[in-house]
Amino acid sequence: MDSGAGVFYQRIFSDKISGFINLGISGARNTDEIEYYDPYDQKTFIPGKVNRLFMFPLTLGVQYRIFADNIAETLRPFVSAGVGTTFVVAAPYEDGTGNQYDIFQSFGYANSYSRFGGFIGVGANFGSVSKSVMGVNARYYFIPFGGNGIESIKGSPINDFGGLFLTLSVSFLN
């Protein structure tokens, strides 16, 4: 499991419909990547690691409030959907001679890709509409890479960068 962060801008069009733009950042890796510690070199390493992968989904979406007439105004469940581009950055893990790159050093040798994708989701916002609002959201992203994918671990390319993303959001209204 990887963690990430992001920012968003939301515009309310009516009591039930709003639109938003969202930019996130997250790591991506194979599920069987395990980091080990070498006590002799005092370094961590991942056997077979080829690339450090990062993704930046930029999506434009719509959110539709459900049960608006049946639930209190401070609990606003919704469904959402969006489309956009995901930028994928593949930064090499080693320099070709077995020496591990520092994470910042590896960005100098990185390759970047962009892929079209989308998501569907459900969530709820909590709090007064006129003040700060907190929300939770579960989105399933569809981000196919195509071709042979990108290797994070040698021999195990990642062909789909999508999956379930759980988010916690805090917005400050003026």
mmCIF file with all atom_site columns, C-alpha atoms in Angstrom:
data_model
loop_
_atom_site.group_PDB
_atom_site.id
_atom_site.type_symbol
_atom_site.label_atom_id
_atom_site.label_alt_id
_atom_site.label_comp_id
_atom_site.label_asym_id
_atom_site.label_entity_id
_atom_site.label_seq_id
_atom_site.pdbx_PDB_ins_code
_atom_site.Cartn_x
_atom_site.Cartn_y
_atom_site.Cartn_z
_atom_site.occupancy
_atom_site.B_iso_or_equiv
_atom_site.pdbx_formal_charge
_atom_site.auth_seq_id
_atom_site.auth_comp_id
_atom_site.auth_asym_id
_atom_site.auth_atom_id
_atom_site.pdbx_PDB_model_num
ATOM 1   C CA . MET A 1 1   ? 0.000   0.000  0.000   1.00 0.00 ? 1   MET A CA 1
ATOM 2   C CA . ASP A 1 2   ? 1.284   3.427  -0.913  1.00 0.00 ? 2   ASP A CA 1
ATOM 3   C CA . SER A 1 3   ? 0.256   6.770  0.453   1.00 0.00 ? 3   SER A CA 1
ATOM 4   C CA . GLY A 1 4   ? -0.120  10.062 -1.305  1.00 0.00 ? 4   GLY A CA 1
ATOM 5   C CA . ALA A 1 5   ? -1.423  13.593 -1.168  1.00 0.00 ? 5   ALA A CA 1
ATOM 6   C CA . GLY A 1 6   ? -3.273  15.990 -3.385  1.00 0.00 ? 6   GLY A CA 1
ATOM 7   C CA . VAL A 1 7   ? -5.089  19.258 -3.881  1.00 0.00 ? 7   VAL A CA 1
ATOM 8   C CA . PHE A 1 8   ? -8.461  20.046 -5.392  1.00 0.00 ? 8   PHE A CA 1
ATOM 9   C CA . TYR A 1 9   ? -10.708 22.916 -6.405  1.00 0.00 ? 9   TYR A CA 1
ATOM 10  C CA . GLN A 1 10  ? -14.476 22.475 -6.240  1.00 0.00 ? 10  GLN A CA 1
ATOM 11  C CA . ARG A 1 11  ? -17.245 24.629 -7.678  1.00 0.00 ? 11  ARG A CA 1
ATOM 12  C CA . ILE A 1 12  ? -20.832 24.175 -6.472  1.00 0.00 ? 12  ILE A CA 1
ATOM 13  C CA . PHE A 1 13  ? -23.381 24.481 -9.295  1.00 0.00 ? 13  PHE A CA 1
ATOM 14  C CA . SER A 1 14  ? -26.562 23.609 -7.365  1.00 0.00 ? 14  SER A CA 1
ATOM 15  C CA . ASP A 1 15  ? -27.705 21.939 -4.136  1.00 0.00 ? 15  ASP A CA 1
ATOM 16  C CA . LYS A 1 16  ? -26.926 18.542 -5.642  1.00 0.00 ? 16  LYS A CA 1
ATOM 17  C CA . ILE A 1 17  ? -24.263 19.015 -8.332  1.00 0.00 ? 17  ILE A CA 1
ATOM 18  C CA . SER A 1 18  ? -20.699 20.271 -8.133  1.00 0.00 ? 18  SER A CA 1
ATOM 19  C CA . GLY A 1 19  ? -17.645 20.020 -10.335 1.00 0.00 ? 19  GLY A CA 1
ATOM 20  C CA . PHE A 1 20  ? -14.013 19.714 -9.352  1.00 0.00 ? 20  PHE A CA 1
ATOM 21  C CA . ILE A 1 21  ? -10.464 19.432 -10.562 1.00 0.00 ? 21  ILE A CA 1
ATOM 22  C CA . ASN A 1 22  ? -8.093  17.229 -8.583  1.00 0.00 ? 22  ASN A CA 1
ATOM 23  C CA . LEU A 1 23  ? -4.316  16.687 -8.694  1.00 0.00 ? 23  LEU A CA 1
ATOM 24  C CA . GLY A 1 24  ? -2.866  13.840 -6.671  1.00 0.00 ? 24  GLY A CA 1
ATOM 25  C CA . ILE A 1 25  ? 0.524   12.256 -6.136  1.00 0.00 ? 25  ILE A CA 1
ATOM 26  C CA . SER A 1 26  ? 1.145   8.672  -5.114  1.00 0.00 ? 26  SER A CA 1
ATOM 27  C CA . GLY A 1 27  ? 3.784   6.016  -5.354  1.00 0.00 ? 27  GLY A CA 1
ATOM 28  C CA . ALA A 1 28  ? 3.116   2.868  -7.366  1.00 0.00 ? 28  ALA A CA 1
ATOM 29  C CA . ARG A 1 29  ? 4.679   -0.544 -6.932  1.00 0.00 ? 29  ARG A CA 1
ATOM 30  C CA . ASN A 1 30  ? 4.144   -4.263 -7.215  1.00 0.00 ? 30  ASN A CA 1
ATOM 31  C CA . THR A 1 31  ? 2.327   -5.874 -4.313  1.00 0.00 ? 31  THR A CA 1
ATOM 32  C CA . ASP A 1 32  ? 5.231   -8.248 -3.618  1.00 0.00 ? 32  ASP A CA 1
ATOM 33  C CA . GLU A 1 33  ? 7.923   -5.583 -3.176  1.00 0.00 ? 33  GLU A CA 1
ATOM 34  C CA . ILE A 1 34  ? 9.596   -6.082 0.182   1.00 0.00 ? 34  ILE A CA 1
ATOM 35  C CA . GLU A 1 35  ? 12.307  -3.807 1.494   1.00 0.00 ? 35  GLU A CA 1
ATOM 36  C CA . TYR A 1 36  ? 15.212  -5.480 3.304   1.00 0.00 ? 36  TYR A CA 1
ATOM 37  C CA . TYR A 1 37  ? 17.953  -4.085 5.513   1.00 0.00 ? 37  TYR A CA 1
ATOM 38  C CA . ASP A 1 38  ? 21.597  -5.052 5.030   1.00 0.00 ? 38  ASP A CA 1
ATOM 39  C CA . PRO A 1 39  ? 23.311  -4.693 8.437   1.00 0.00 ? 39  PRO A CA 1
ATOM 40  C CA . TYR A 1 40  ? 26.807  -4.837 6.886   1.00 0.00 ? 40  TYR A CA 1
ATOM 41  C CA . ASP A 1 41  ? 26.285  -1.964 4.427   1.00 0.00 ? 41  ASP A CA 1
ATOM 42  C CA . GLN A 1 42  ? 23.682  -0.355 6.681   1.00 0.00 ? 42  GLN A CA 1
ATOM 43  C CA . LYS A 1 43  ? 21.413  0.222  3.677   1.00 0.00 ? 43  LYS A CA 1
ATOM 44  C CA . THR A 1 44  ? 17.951  -0.838 2.677   1.00 0.00 ? 44  THR A CA 1
ATOM 45  C CA . PHE A 1 45  ? 17.323  -2.546 -0.656  1.00 0.00 ? 45  PHE A CA 1
ATOM 46  C CA . ILE A 1 46  ? 14.567  -4.222 -2.648  1.00 0.00 ? 46  ILE A CA 1
ATOM 47  C CA . PRO A 1 47  ? 15.676  -7.329 -4.575  1.00 0.00 ? 47  PRO A CA 1
ATOM 48  C CA . GLY A 1 48  ? 14.998  -7.053 -8.315  1.00 0.00 ? 48  GLY A CA 1
ATOM 49  C CA . LYS A 1 49  ? 13.899  -3.405 -8.099  1.00 0.00 ? 49  LYS A CA 1
ATOM 50  C CA . VAL A 1 50  ? 14.209  -1.624 -11.457 1.00 0.00 ? 50  VAL A CA 1
ATOM 51  C CA . ASN A 1 51  ? 12.274  1.655  -11.105 1.00 0.00 ? 51  ASN A CA 1
ATOM 52  C CA . ARG A 1 52  ? 10.720  3.831  -8.456  1.00 0.00 ? 52  ARG A CA 1
ATOM 53  C CA . LEU A 1 53  ? 7.290   4.679  -9.856  1.00 0.00 ? 53  LEU A CA 1
ATOM 54  C CA . PHE A 1 54  ? 5.210   7.752  -9.070  1.00 0.00 ? 54  PHE A CA 1
ATOM 55  C CA . MET A 1 55  ? 1.861   8.775  -10.478 1.00 0.00 ? 55  MET A CA 1
ATOM 56  C CA . PHE A 1 56  ? 0.153   12.144 -10.671 1.00 0.00 ? 56  PHE A CA 1
ATOM 57  C CA . PRO A 1 57  ? -3.526  11.805 -11.626 1.00 0.00 ? 57  PRO A CA 1
ATOM 58  C CA . LEU A 1 58  ? -5.054  15.082 -12.863 1.00 0.00 ? 58  LEU A CA 1
ATOM 59  C CA . THR A 1 59  ? -8.817  14.648 -13.110 1.00 0.00 ? 59  THR A CA 1
ATOM 60  C CA . LEU A 1 60  ? -11.843 16.741 -13.925 1.00 0.00 ? 60  LEU A CA 1
ATOM 61  C CA . GLY A 1 61  ? -15.006 15.411 -12.345 1.00 0.00 ? 61  GLY A CA 1
ATOM 62  C CA . VAL A 1 62  ? -18.570 15.846 -11.242 1.00 0.00 ? 62  VAL A CA 1
ATOM 63  C CA . GLN A 1 63  ? -20.110 15.066 -7.875  1.00 0.00 ? 63  GLN A CA 1
ATOM 64  C CA . TYR A 1 64  ? -23.819 14.360 -7.343  1.00 0.00 ? 64  TYR A CA 1
ATOM 65  C CA . ARG A 1 65  ? -25.282 14.580 -3.857  1.00 0.00 ? 65  ARG A CA 1
ATOM 66  C CA . ILE A 1 66  ? -27.604 11.695 -2.995  1.00 0.00 ? 66  ILE A CA 1
ATOM 67  C CA . PHE A 1 67  ? -30.348 11.558 -0.333  1.00 0.00 ? 67  PHE A CA 1
ATOM 68  C CA . ALA A 1 68  ? -30.342 15.373 -0.132  1.00 0.00 ? 68  ALA A CA 1
ATOM 69  C CA . ASP A 1 69  ? -33.954 15.525 1.074   1.00 0.00 ? 69  ASP A CA 1
ATOM 70  C CA . ASN A 1 70  ? -33.663 12.659 3.580   1.00 0.00 ? 70  ASN A CA 1
ATOM 71  C CA . ILE A 1 71  ? -30.481 13.359 5.565   1.00 0.00 ? 71  ILE A CA 1
ATOM 72  C CA . ALA A 1 72  ? -29.365 16.315 7.701   1.00 0.00 ? 72  ALA A CA 1
ATOM 73  C CA . GLU A 1 73  ? -27.445 19.083 5.961   1.00 0.00 ? 73  GLU A CA 1
ATOM 74  C CA . THR A 1 74  ? -24.273 18.284 7.934   1.00 0.00 ? 74  THR A CA 1
ATOM 75  C CA . LEU A 1 75  ? -23.995 14.808 6.330   1.00 0.00 ? 75  LEU A CA 1
ATOM 76  C CA . ARG A 1 76  ? -23.899 14.915 2.531   1.00 0.00 ? 76  ARG A CA 1
ATOM 77  C CA . PRO A 1 77  ? -23.268 11.554 0.803   1.00 0.00 ? 77  PRO A CA 1
ATOM 78  C CA . PHE A 1 78  ? -22.430 11.666 -2.897  1.00 0.00 ? 78  PHE A CA 1
ATOM 79  C CA . VAL A 1 79  ? -21.422 9.701  -5.959  1.00 0.00 ? 79  VAL A CA 1
ATOM 80  C CA . SER A 1 80  ? -18.735 11.014 -8.280  1.00 0.00 ? 80  SER A CA 1
ATOM 81  C CA . ALA A 1 81  ? -17.036 10.322 -11.579 1.00 0.00 ? 81  ALA A CA 1
ATOM 82  C CA . GLY A 1 82  ? -14.162 11.891 -13.447 1.00 0.00 ? 82  GLY A CA 1
ATOM 83  C CA . VAL A 1 83  ? -11.753 11.622 -16.345 1.00 0.00 ? 83  VAL A CA 1
ATOM 84  C CA . GLY A 1 84  ? -8.289  12.935 -16.958 1.00 0.00 ? 84  GLY A CA 1
ATOM 85  C CA . THR A 1 85  ? -4.635  12.297 -17.522 1.00 0.00 ? 85  THR A CA 1
ATOM 86  C CA . THR A 1 86  ? -2.297  10.465 -15.203 1.00 0.00 ? 86  THR A CA 1
ATOM 87  C CA . PHE A 1 87  ? 1.373   11.338 -15.420 1.00 0.00 ? 87  PHE A CA 1
ATOM 88  C CA . VAL A 1 88  ? 3.628   8.402  -14.515 1.00 0.00 ? 88  VAL A CA 1
ATOM 89  C CA . VAL A 1 89  ? 7.292   8.956  -13.626 1.00 0.00 ? 89  VAL A CA 1
ATOM 90  C CA . ALA A 1 90  ? 9.738   6.025  -13.689 1.00 0.00 ? 90  ALA A CA 1
ATOM 91  C CA . ALA A 1 91  ? 12.956  6.878  -11.835 1.00 0.00 ? 91  ALA A CA 1
ATOM 92  C CA . PRO A 1 92  ? 15.703  4.215  -12.025 1.00 0.00 ? 92  PRO A CA 1
ATOM 93  C CA . TYR A 1 93  ? 16.539  2.396  -8.797  1.00 0.00 ? 93  TYR A CA 1
ATOM 94  C CA . GLU A 1 94  ? 20.163  1.556  -9.722  1.00 0.00 ? 94  GLU A CA 1
ATOM 95  C CA . ASP A 1 95  ? 22.784  3.062  -12.015 1.00 0.00 ? 95  ASP A CA 1
ATOM 96  C CA . GLY A 1 96  ? 23.444  -0.108 -14.044 1.00 0.00 ? 96  GLY A CA 1
ATOM 97  C CA . THR A 1 97  ? 26.494  -1.175 -12.036 1.00 0.00 ? 97  THR A CA 1
ATOM 98  C CA . GLY A 1 98  ? 24.512  -2.245 -8.972  1.00 0.00 ? 98  GLY A CA 1
ATOM 99  C CA . ASN A 1 99  ? 24.870  1.043  -7.104  1.00 0.00 ? 99  ASN A CA 1
ATOM 100 C CA . GLN A 1 100 ? 21.580  2.335  -5.752  1.00 0.00 ? 100 GLN A CA 1
ATOM 101 C CA . TYR A 1 101 ? 20.549  5.872  -6.732  1.00 0.00 ? 101 TYR A CA 1
ATOM 102 C CA . ASP A 1 102 ? 19.475  8.274  -4.044  1.00 0.00 ? 102 ASP A CA 1
ATOM 103 C CA . ILE A 1 103 ? 15.781  8.998  -4.633  1.00 0.00 ? 103 ILE A CA 1
ATOM 104 C CA . PHE A 1 104 ? 16.447  12.625 -5.605  1.00 0.00 ? 104 PHE A CA 1
ATOM 105 C CA . GLN A 1 105 ? 19.422  11.710 -7.795  1.00 0.00 ? 105 GLN A CA 1
ATOM 106 C CA . SER A 1 106 ? 17.300  9.173  -9.700  1.00 0.00 ? 106 SER A CA 1
ATOM 107 C CA . PHE A 1 107 ? 14.902  11.887 -10.906 1.00 0.00 ? 107 PHE A CA 1
ATOM 108 C CA . GLY A 1 108 ? 17.694  13.202 -13.121 1.00 0.00 ? 108 GLY A CA 1
ATOM 109 C CA . TYR A 1 109 ? 17.460  9.952  -15.120 1.00 0.00 ? 109 TYR A CA 1
ATOM 110 C CA . ALA A 1 110 ? 13.681  9.517  -14.960 1.00 0.00 ? 110 ALA A CA 1
ATOM 111 C CA . ASN A 1 111 ? 11.291  8.881  -17.834 1.00 0.00 ? 111 ASN A CA 1
ATOM 112 C CA . SER A 1 112 ? 7.767   10.254 -17.841 1.00 0.00 ? 112 SER A CA 1
ATOM 113 C CA . TYR A 1 113 ? 4.576   9.026  -19.487 1.00 0.00 ? 113 TYR A CA 1
ATOM 114 C CA . SER A 1 114 ? 0.982   10.204 -19.626 1.00 0.00 ? 114 SER A CA 1
ATOM 115 C CA . ARG A 1 115 ? -2.064  7.962  -19.800 1.00 0.00 ? 115 ARG A CA 1
ATOM 116 C CA . PHE A 1 116 ? -5.786  8.686  -20.058 1.00 0.00 ? 116 PHE A CA 1
ATOM 117 C CA . GLY A 1 117 ? -7.988  7.312  -17.304 1.00 0.00 ? 117 GLY A CA 1
ATOM 118 C CA . GLY A 1 118 ? -10.997 7.873  -15.132 1.00 0.00 ? 118 GLY A CA 1
ATOM 119 C CA . PHE A 1 119 ? -12.679 6.959  -11.874 1.00 0.00 ? 119 PHE A CA 1
ATOM 120 C CA . ILE A 1 120 ? -15.986 6.325  -10.177 1.00 0.00 ? 120 ILE A CA 1
ATOM 121 C CA . GLY A 1 121 ? -16.496 6.926  -6.493  1.00 0.00 ? 121 GLY A CA 1
ATOM 122 C CA . VAL A 1 122 ? -18.682 7.326  -3.443  1.00 0.00 ? 122 VAL A CA 1
ATOM 123 C CA . GLY A 1 123 ? -18.172 9.435  -0.363  1.00 0.00 ? 123 GLY A CA 1
ATOM 124 C CA . ALA A 1 124 ? -19.615 11.886 2.105   1.00 0.00 ? 124 ALA A CA 1
ATOM 125 C CA . ASN A 1 125 ? -18.891 15.402 3.286   1.00 0.00 ? 125 ASN A CA 1
ATOM 126 C CA . PHE A 1 126 ? -19.356 16.392 6.926   1.00 0.00 ? 126 PHE A CA 1
ATOM 127 C CA . GLY A 1 127 ? -19.926 19.811 8.426   1.00 0.00 ? 127 GLY A CA 1
ATOM 128 C CA . SER A 1 128 ? -21.689 23.028 7.574   1.00 0.00 ? 128 SER A CA 1
ATOM 129 C CA . VAL A 1 129 ? -21.618 24.115 3.928   1.00 0.00 ? 129 VAL A CA 1
ATOM 130 C CA . SER A 1 130 ? -20.730 27.671 4.975   1.00 0.00 ? 130 SER A CA 1
ATOM 131 C CA . LYS A 1 131 ? -17.673 26.645 7.048   1.00 0.00 ? 131 LYS A CA 1
ATOM 132 C CA . SER A 1 132 ? -14.811 24.166 6.893   1.00 0.00 ? 132 SER A CA 1
ATOM 133 C CA . VAL A 1 133 ? -15.853 20.805 5.474   1.00 0.00 ? 133 VAL A CA 1
ATOM 134 C CA . MET A 1 134 ? -14.292 17.365 5.938   1.00 0.00 ? 134 MET A CA 1
ATOM 135 C CA . GLY A 1 135 ? -14.951 14.504 3.582   1.00 0.00 ? 135 GLY A CA 1
ATOM 136 C CA . VAL A 1 136 ? -14.134 10.873 2.947   1.00 0.00 ? 136 VAL A CA 1
ATOM 137 C CA . ASN A 1 137 ? -14.098 9.313  -0.469  1.00 0.00 ? 137 ASN A CA 1
ATOM 138 C CA . ALA A 1 138 ? -13.518 5.908  -2.031  1.00 0.00 ? 138 ALA A CA 1
ATOM 139 C CA . ARG A 1 139 ? -12.630 6.039  -5.716  1.00 0.00 ? 139 ARG A CA 1
ATOM 140 C CA . TYR A 1 140 ? -11.825 3.253  -8.120  1.00 0.00 ? 140 TYR A CA 1
ATOM 141 C CA . TYR A 1 141 ? -9.425  4.513  -10.774 1.00 0.00 ? 141 TYR A CA 1
ATOM 142 C CA . PHE A 1 142 ? -9.076  2.981  -14.241 1.00 0.00 ? 142 PHE A CA 1
ATOM 143 C CA . ILE A 1 143 ? -5.577  3.837  -15.530 1.00 0.00 ? 143 ILE A CA 1
ATOM 144 C CA . PRO A 1 144 ? -4.424  1.288  -18.125 1.00 0.00 ? 144 PRO A CA 1
ATOM 145 C CA . PHE A 1 145 ? -0.793  1.740  -19.138 1.00 0.00 ? 145 PHE A CA 1
ATOM 146 C CA . GLY A 1 146 ? -0.876  -0.297 -22.341 1.00 0.00 ? 146 GLY A CA 1
ATOM 147 C CA . GLY A 1 147 ? 1.943   -2.004 -24.194 1.00 0.00 ? 147 GLY A CA 1
ATOM 148 C CA . ASN A 1 148 ? 4.321   -3.986 -22.006 1.00 0.00 ? 148 ASN A CA 1
ATOM 149 C CA . GLY A 1 149 ? 3.789   -1.786 -18.947 1.00 0.00 ? 149 GLY A CA 1
ATOM 150 C CA . ILE A 1 150 ? 6.611   -0.459 -16.758 1.00 0.00 ? 150 ILE A CA 1
ATOM 151 C CA . GLU A 1 151 ? 8.816   -2.606 -14.562 1.00 0.00 ? 151 GLU A CA 1
ATOM 152 C CA . SER A 1 152 ? 9.001   -1.768 -10.909 1.00 0.00 ? 152 SER A CA 1
ATOM 153 C CA . ILE A 1 153 ? 10.406  -5.238 -10.185 1.00 0.00 ? 153 ILE A CA 1
ATOM 154 C CA . LYS A 1 154 ? 12.375  -7.044 -12.911 1.00 0.00 ? 154 LYS A CA 1
ATOM 155 C CA . GLY A 1 155 ? 10.076  -9.367 -14.850 1.00 0.00 ? 155 GLY A CA 1
ATOM 156 C CA . SER A 1 156 ? 6.854   -8.024 -13.249 1.00 0.00 ? 156 SER A CA 1
ATOM 157 C CA . PRO A 1 157 ? 5.694   -5.005 -15.251 1.00 0.00 ? 157 PRO A CA 1
ATOM 158 C CA . ILE A 1 158 ? 2.765   -2.913 -14.068 1.00 0.00 ? 158 ILE A CA 1
ATOM 159 C CA . ASN A 1 159 ? 0.137   -2.681 -16.812 1.00 0.00 ? 159 ASN A CA 1
ATOM 160 C CA . ASP A 1 160 ? -2.608  -0.925 -14.857 1.00 0.00 ? 160 ASP A CA 1
ATOM 161 C CA . PHE A 1 161 ? -2.014  1.915  -12.417 1.00 0.00 ? 161 PHE A CA 1
ATOM 162 C CA . GLY A 1 162 ? -5.635  2.008  -11.293 1.00 0.00 ? 162 GLY A CA 1
ATOM 163 C CA . GLY A 1 163 ? -7.194  0.603  -8.183  1.00 0.00 ? 163 GLY A CA 1
ATOM 164 C CA . LEU A 1 164 ? -8.994  1.655  -5.040  1.00 0.00 ? 164 LEU A CA 1
ATOM 165 C CA . PHE A 1 165 ? -7.987  5.001  -3.552  1.00 0.00 ? 165 PHE A CA 1
ATOM 166 C CA . LEU A 1 166 ? -9.269  6.109  -0.145  1.00 0.00 ? 166 LEU A CA 1
ATOM 167 C CA . THR A 1 167 ? -9.088  9.825  0.552   1.00 0.00 ? 167 THR A CA 1
ATOM 168 C CA . LEU A 1 168 ? -9.690  12.215 3.397   1.00 0.00 ? 168 LEU A CA 1
ATOM 169 C CA . SER A 1 169 ? -10.301 15.817 2.363   1.00 0.00 ? 169 SER A CA 1
ATOM 170 C CA . VAL A 1 170 ? -10.440 19.091 4.244   1.00 0.00 ? 170 VAL A CA 1
ATOM 171 C CA . SER A 1 171 ? -11.694 22.238 2.567   1.00 0.00 ? 171 SER A CA 1
ATOM 172 C CA . PHE A 1 172 ? -11.633 25.779 3.853   1.00 0.00 ? 172 PHE A CA 1
ATOM 173 C CA . LEU A 1 173 ? -14.416 28.010 2.611   1.00 0.00 ? 173 LEU A CA 1
ATOM 174 C CA . ASN A 1 174 ? -14.498 31.770 2.754   1.00 0.00 ? 174 ASN A CA 1
#
